Tab-separated table of C-alpha atoms in Angstrom:
chain	number	residue	atom	x	y	z
A	1	UNK	CA	3.416	-11.954	-29.027
A	2	UNK	CA	7.049	-11.058	-28.449
A	3	UNK	CA	8.260	-11.304	-24.814
A	4	UNK	CA	10.614	-8.874	-22.824
A	5	UNK	CA	14.001	-8.609	-24.245
A	6	UNK	CA	16.841	-7.179	-22.434
A	7	UNK	CA	20.351	-5.982	-23.840
A	8	UNK	CA	23.029	-6.602	-23.320
A	9	UNK	CA	22.992	-10.112	-21.598
A	10	UNK	CA	26.142	-9.562	-19.853
A	11	UNK	CA	28.493	-6.452	-19.342
A	12	UNK	CA	31.723	-5.542	-17.499
A	13	UNK	CA	32.317	-2.179	-16.435
A	14	UNK	CA	34.821	-0.443	-14.384
A	15	UNK	CA	34.042	1.437	-10.991
A	16	UNK	CA	33.308	5.059	-11.550
A	17	UNK	CA	31.918	4.414	-14.981
A	18	UNK	CA	28.402	4.962	-16.384
A	19	UNK	CA	26.201	2.103	-17.915
A	20	UNK	CA	22.822	1.880	-19.767
A	21	UNK	CA	20.783	-1.157	-19.806
A	22	UNK	CA	17.947	-1.488	-22.126
A	23	UNK	CA	14.543	-3.278	-21.974
A	24	UNK	CA	12.016	-3.813	-24.899
A	25	UNK	CA	8.616	-4.365	-23.461
A	26	UNK	CA	6.008	-7.089	-24.623
A	27	UNK	CA	3.844	-5.677	-27.414
A	28	UNK	CA	1.222	-3.619	-25.837
A	29	UNK	CA	2.579	-3.185	-22.491
A	30	UNK	CA	2.951	0.466	-21.191
A	31	UNK	CA	4.254	-0.229	-17.650
A	32	UNK	CA	7.779	-1.345	-17.044
A	33	UNK	CA	9.567	-2.027	-13.630
A	34	UNK	CA	13.344	-2.495	-13.010
A	35	UNK	CA	14.949	-4.741	-10.155
A	36	UNK	CA	18.315	-5.384	-9.015
A	37	UNK	CA	19.193	-9.043	-8.005
A	38	UNK	CA	22.295	-9.347	-6.305
A	39	UNK	CA	23.830	-13.023	-6.011
A	40	UNK	CA	21.769	-15.245	-3.921
A	41	UNK	CA	19.008	-12.525	-3.135
A	42	UNK	CA	15.567	-11.790	-4.125
A	43	UNK	CA	15.110	-8.920	-6.751
A	44	UNK	CA	15.157	-5.453	-5.252
A	45	UNK	CA	12.611	-2.861	-6.812
A	46	UNK	CA	14.261	0.041	-8.281
A	47	UNK	CA	11.574	1.937	-10.081
A	48	UNK	CA	8.639	1.691	-12.411
A	49	UNK	CA	7.582	3.547	-15.303
A	50	UNK	CA	4.033	4.057	-16.586
A	51	UNK	CA	3.376	5.914	-19.821
A	52	UNK	CA	6.728	7.382	-19.806
A	53	UNK	CA	6.759	8.800	-16.221
A	54	UNK	CA	8.276	7.472	-13.001
A	55	UNK	CA	5.486	5.779	-11.159
A	56	UNK	CA	7.392	4.618	-8.079
A	57	UNK	CA	10.675	4.326	-6.500
A	58	UNK	CA	12.561	1.823	-4.225
A	59	UNK	CA	15.445	2.753	-1.900
A	60	UNK	CA	18.043	3.406	-4.705
A	61	UNK	CA	20.149	6.437	-5.045
A	62	UNK	CA	19.595	9.236	-7.708
A	63	UNK	CA	22.429	7.798	-9.460
A	64	UNK	CA	20.141	5.062	-10.594
A	65	UNK	CA	17.825	6.991	-13.149
A	66	UNK	CA	15.555	5.548	-16.038
A	67	UNK	CA	13.612	6.402	-19.157
A	68	UNK	CA	10.611	5.136	-20.950
A	69	UNK	CA	10.052	5.976	-24.527
A	70	UNK	CA	6.952	6.446	-26.636
A	71	UNK	CA	7.168	2.988	-27.954
A	72	UNK	CA	7.340	1.709	-24.165
A	73	UNK	CA	11.034	0.569	-24.440
A	74	UNK	CA	13.007	1.497	-21.440
A	75	UNK	CA	16.549	2.222	-20.258
A	76	UNK	CA	18.103	1.854	-16.812
A	77	UNK	CA	21.072	4.190	-16.307
A	78	UNK	CA	23.411	3.868	-13.615
A	79	UNK	CA	26.164	6.717	-12.998
A	80	UNK	CA	29.536	6.393	-10.812
A	81	UNK	CA	29.348	2.513	-10.695
A	82	UNK	CA	30.196	0.995	-7.520
A	83	UNK	CA	31.442	-2.599	-6.810
A	84	UNK	CA	28.218	-3.437	-5.141
A	85	UNK	CA	26.323	-2.649	-8.185
A	86	UNK	CA	27.243	-5.770	-9.531
A	87	UNK	CA	24.091	-7.778	-10.056
A	88	UNK	CA	21.436	-9.122	-12.480
A	89	UNK	CA	19.243	-6.454	-13.567
A	90	UNK	CA	15.740	-7.440	-14.298
A	91	UNK	CA	13.140	-5.828	-16.478
A	92	UNK	CA	9.568	-6.711	-16.128
A	93	UNK	CA	6.413	-5.233	-18.228
A	94	UNK	CA	2.730	-5.267	-18.116
A	95	UNK	CA	-0.294	-3.393	-19.470
A	96	UNK	CA	-2.619	-1.931	-18.591
A	97	UNK	CA	-1.260	-0.376	-15.364
A	98	UNK	CA	-3.358	-2.343	-12.969
A	99	UNK	CA	-2.368	-5.833	-14.466
A	100	UNK	CA	0.990	-5.447	-12.995
A	101	UNK	CA	-0.455	-5.277	-9.649
A	102	UNK	CA	-2.234	-8.448	-10.000
A	103	UNK	CA	0.868	-10.179	-11.274
A	104	UNK	CA	0.595	-9.729	-14.952
A	105	UNK	CA	4.366	-9.266	-15.218
A	106	UNK	CA	6.390	-10.518	-18.171
A	107	UNK	CA	9.949	-10.789	-17.209
A	108	UNK	CA	12.991	-10.516	-19.351
A	109	UNK	CA	16.184	-12.745	-18.809
A	110	UNK	CA	17.945	-10.020	-17.181
A	111	UNK	CA	21.465	-8.215	-17.703
A	112	UNK	CA	24.356	-9.599	-15.652
A	113	UNK	CA	26.362	-6.415	-14.905
A	114	UNK	CA	29.851	-7.046	-13.362
A	115	UNK	CA	31.765	-3.872	-11.881
A	116	UNK	CA	35.581	-4.414	-11.446
B	1	UNK	CA	7.849	-0.565	5.331
B	2	UNK	CA	6.896	-3.913	4.045
B	3	UNK	CA	9.087	-7.228	4.250
B	4	UNK	CA	9.061	-10.606	2.938
B	5	UNK	CA	10.822	-13.566	4.801
B	6	UNK	CA	11.763	-16.912	3.280
B	7	UNK	CA	13.304	-18.984	5.968
B	8	UNK	CA	14.387	-21.922	3.952
B	9	UNK	CA	17.273	-21.289	1.903
B	10	UNK	CA	17.329	-24.689	0.441
B	11	UNK	CA	15.053	-27.563	0.063
B	12	UNK	CA	15.079	-30.848	-1.731
B	13	UNK	CA	12.296	-33.494	-2.580
B	14	UNK	CA	11.981	-36.598	-4.354
B	15	UNK	CA	10.196	-36.735	-7.600
B	16	UNK	CA	6.358	-37.354	-7.387
B	17	UNK	CA	6.469	-36.262	-3.578
B	18	UNK	CA	4.867	-32.911	-2.108
B	19	UNK	CA	7.102	-30.136	-0.809
B	20	UNK	CA	5.953	-26.914	1.042
B	21	UNK	CA	7.765	-23.642	0.959
B	22	UNK	CA	7.381	-20.999	3.612
B	23	UNK	CA	6.950	-17.464	3.528
B	24	UNK	CA	5.946	-14.739	6.019
B	25	UNK	CA	5.542	-11.020	5.252
B	26	UNK	CA	4.744	-7.885	6.762
B	27	UNK	CA	2.739	-4.859	5.499
B	28	UNK	CA	0.658	-2.229	7.074
B	29	UNK	CA	-1.303	-2.019	3.914
B	30	UNK	CA	-4.661	-3.587	3.654
B	31	UNK	CA	-4.715	-4.026	-0.213
B	32	UNK	CA	-2.150	-6.118	-1.563
B	33	UNK	CA	-1.251	-9.092	-3.684
B	34	UNK	CA	0.858	-12.167	-2.890
B	35	UNK	CA	2.877	-14.177	-5.611
B	36	UNK	CA	5.040	-17.003	-5.790
B	37	UNK	CA	7.885	-16.816	-8.948
B	38	UNK	CA	9.942	-19.299	-10.152
B	39	UNK	CA	13.462	-18.593	-11.412
B	40	UNK	CA	15.169	-21.429	-13.165
B	41	UNK	CA	18.784	-21.167	-14.178
B	42	UNK	CA	17.627	-19.380	-17.156
B	43	UNK	CA	17.211	-16.377	-14.904
B	44	UNK	CA	13.744	-15.472	-16.488
B	45	UNK	CA	11.209	-15.167	-13.541
B	46	UNK	CA	7.827	-17.178	-14.326
B	47	UNK	CA	4.817	-16.520	-12.118
B	48	UNK	CA	3.713	-19.529	-10.573
B	49	UNK	CA	0.625	-18.643	-8.446
B	50	UNK	CA	-0.947	-15.302	-7.122
B	51	UNK	CA	-3.286	-14.473	-4.201
B	52	UNK	CA	-5.492	-11.463	-3.590
B	53	UNK	CA	-5.214	-10.586	0.163
B	54	UNK	CA	-8.966	-9.729	0.226
B	55	UNK	CA	-9.793	-13.381	-0.975
B	56	UNK	CA	-9.942	-15.850	1.887
B	57	UNK	CA	-10.094	-18.755	-0.534
B	58	UNK	CA	-6.643	-20.180	-1.248
B	59	UNK	CA	-5.491	-20.111	-4.753
B	60	UNK	CA	-4.682	-23.141	-6.824
B	61	UNK	CA	-2.887	-23.731	-10.170
B	62	UNK	CA	-2.786	-27.477	-11.161
B	63	UNK	CA	-0.068	-28.910	-8.883
B	64	UNK	CA	0.706	-25.645	-7.069
B	65	UNK	CA	-1.427	-24.456	-4.122
B	66	UNK	CA	-1.141	-21.898	-1.501
B	67	UNK	CA	-1.828	-21.752	2.369
B	68	UNK	CA	-2.882	-18.218	2.775
B	69	UNK	CA	-3.181	-17.151	6.529
B	70	UNK	CA	-3.804	-13.422	6.412
B	71	UNK	CA	-3.825	-12.973	10.283
B	72	UNK	CA	-0.609	-14.743	10.689
B	73	UNK	CA	0.760	-13.089	7.649
B	74	UNK	CA	1.870	-16.419	6.160
B	75	UNK	CA	1.810	-17.512	2.351
B	76	UNK	CA	3.068	-21.084	1.865
B	77	UNK	CA	3.504	-22.800	-1.597
B	78	UNK	CA	2.691	-26.398	-1.850
B	79	UNK	CA	3.976	-28.312	-4.688
B	80	UNK	CA	2.289	-31.623	-5.324
B	81	UNK	CA	3.524	-34.510	-7.554
B	82	UNK	CA	6.886	-32.683	-7.803
B	83	UNK	CA	8.713	-32.974	-11.130
B	84	UNK	CA	12.293	-32.571	-12.183
B	85	UNK	CA	11.380	-29.371	-14.132
B	86	UNK	CA	10.066	-27.789	-10.745
B	87	UNK	CA	13.825	-27.529	-9.925
B	88	UNK	CA	14.562	-23.759	-9.487
B	89	UNK	CA	14.630	-20.829	-7.215
B	90	UNK	CA	11.515	-19.758	-5.740
B	91	UNK	CA	10.511	-16.229	-4.812
B	92	UNK	CA	7.667	-15.004	-2.454
B	93	UNK	CA	6.615	-11.436	-3.359
B	94	UNK	CA	4.219	-8.899	-2.080
B	95	UNK	CA	2.755	-5.797	-4.014
B	96	UNK	CA	1.201	-3.000	-2.380
B	97	UNK	CA	-1.742	-2.143	-4.468
B	98	UNK	CA	-1.738	1.495	-3.500
B	99	UNK	CA	1.903	2.266	-3.679
B	100	UNK	CA	2.797	-0.094	-6.449
B	101	UNK	CA	6.025	-1.121	-4.725
B	102	UNK	CA	6.791	-4.663	-4.885
B	103	UNK	CA	8.967	-6.775	-2.384
B	104	UNK	CA	10.532	-10.084	-2.872
B	105	UNK	CA	11.915	-12.666	-0.421
B	106	UNK	CA	15.429	-13.916	-0.723
B	107	UNK	CA	14.379	-17.266	-2.278
B	108	UNK	CA	14.245	-20.805	-1.686
B	109	UNK	CA	16.345	-23.232	-4.072
B	110	UNK	CA	14.306	-26.282	-4.522
B	111	UNK	CA	15.922	-29.435	-6.024
B	112	UNK	CA	13.917	-32.260	-7.195
B	113	UNK	CA	15.692	-35.539	-6.934
B	114	UNK	CA	14.880	-38.467	-9.281
């Protein structure tokens, strides 16, 4: 059983640009959540996807958007990057949907995004 | 709104000793789960222990146990026989069963000293 894979591991972007981060869920997992973790802070919930539909969203502006594909891989897109978007972005997958509530997450190692 | 507060930014413990990490939370929901996650320098979050809010019995996982005080909204983690590999950042988290929203604390950096 493979784990959760995120790509790229590190990324540097310029303010105002757009970025796409990718997450390959663990085999059989149909639920994926994305988190933003600023340096020295805990992860902040961005949104969750279940069977290709958004299933919950945290307090993030619309320029943070996502997709989940039929194979349950996922993307996080951020438009009009700001300096404060610099953070570690974590993806976590689980299946079936209720398992994530009971803690059946598998986290990836994250993408470190730096906005300059 | 739900909040999770970890009041100890950093802690240290001697190898083989016991340490307790504190966590308090607030939620208006009655159905929720509480978790402790470990994040080593590799960055990958690892589930340490979970507690279902409707269960009064404190969860235990080998050397890890919790003290869950629902009325006080407190959820502390006790690590017994600390090992060097326990050195990591520890996060307390709450998941609202109904809304599916998860909230993490800001973490406690634990250092186990030889």
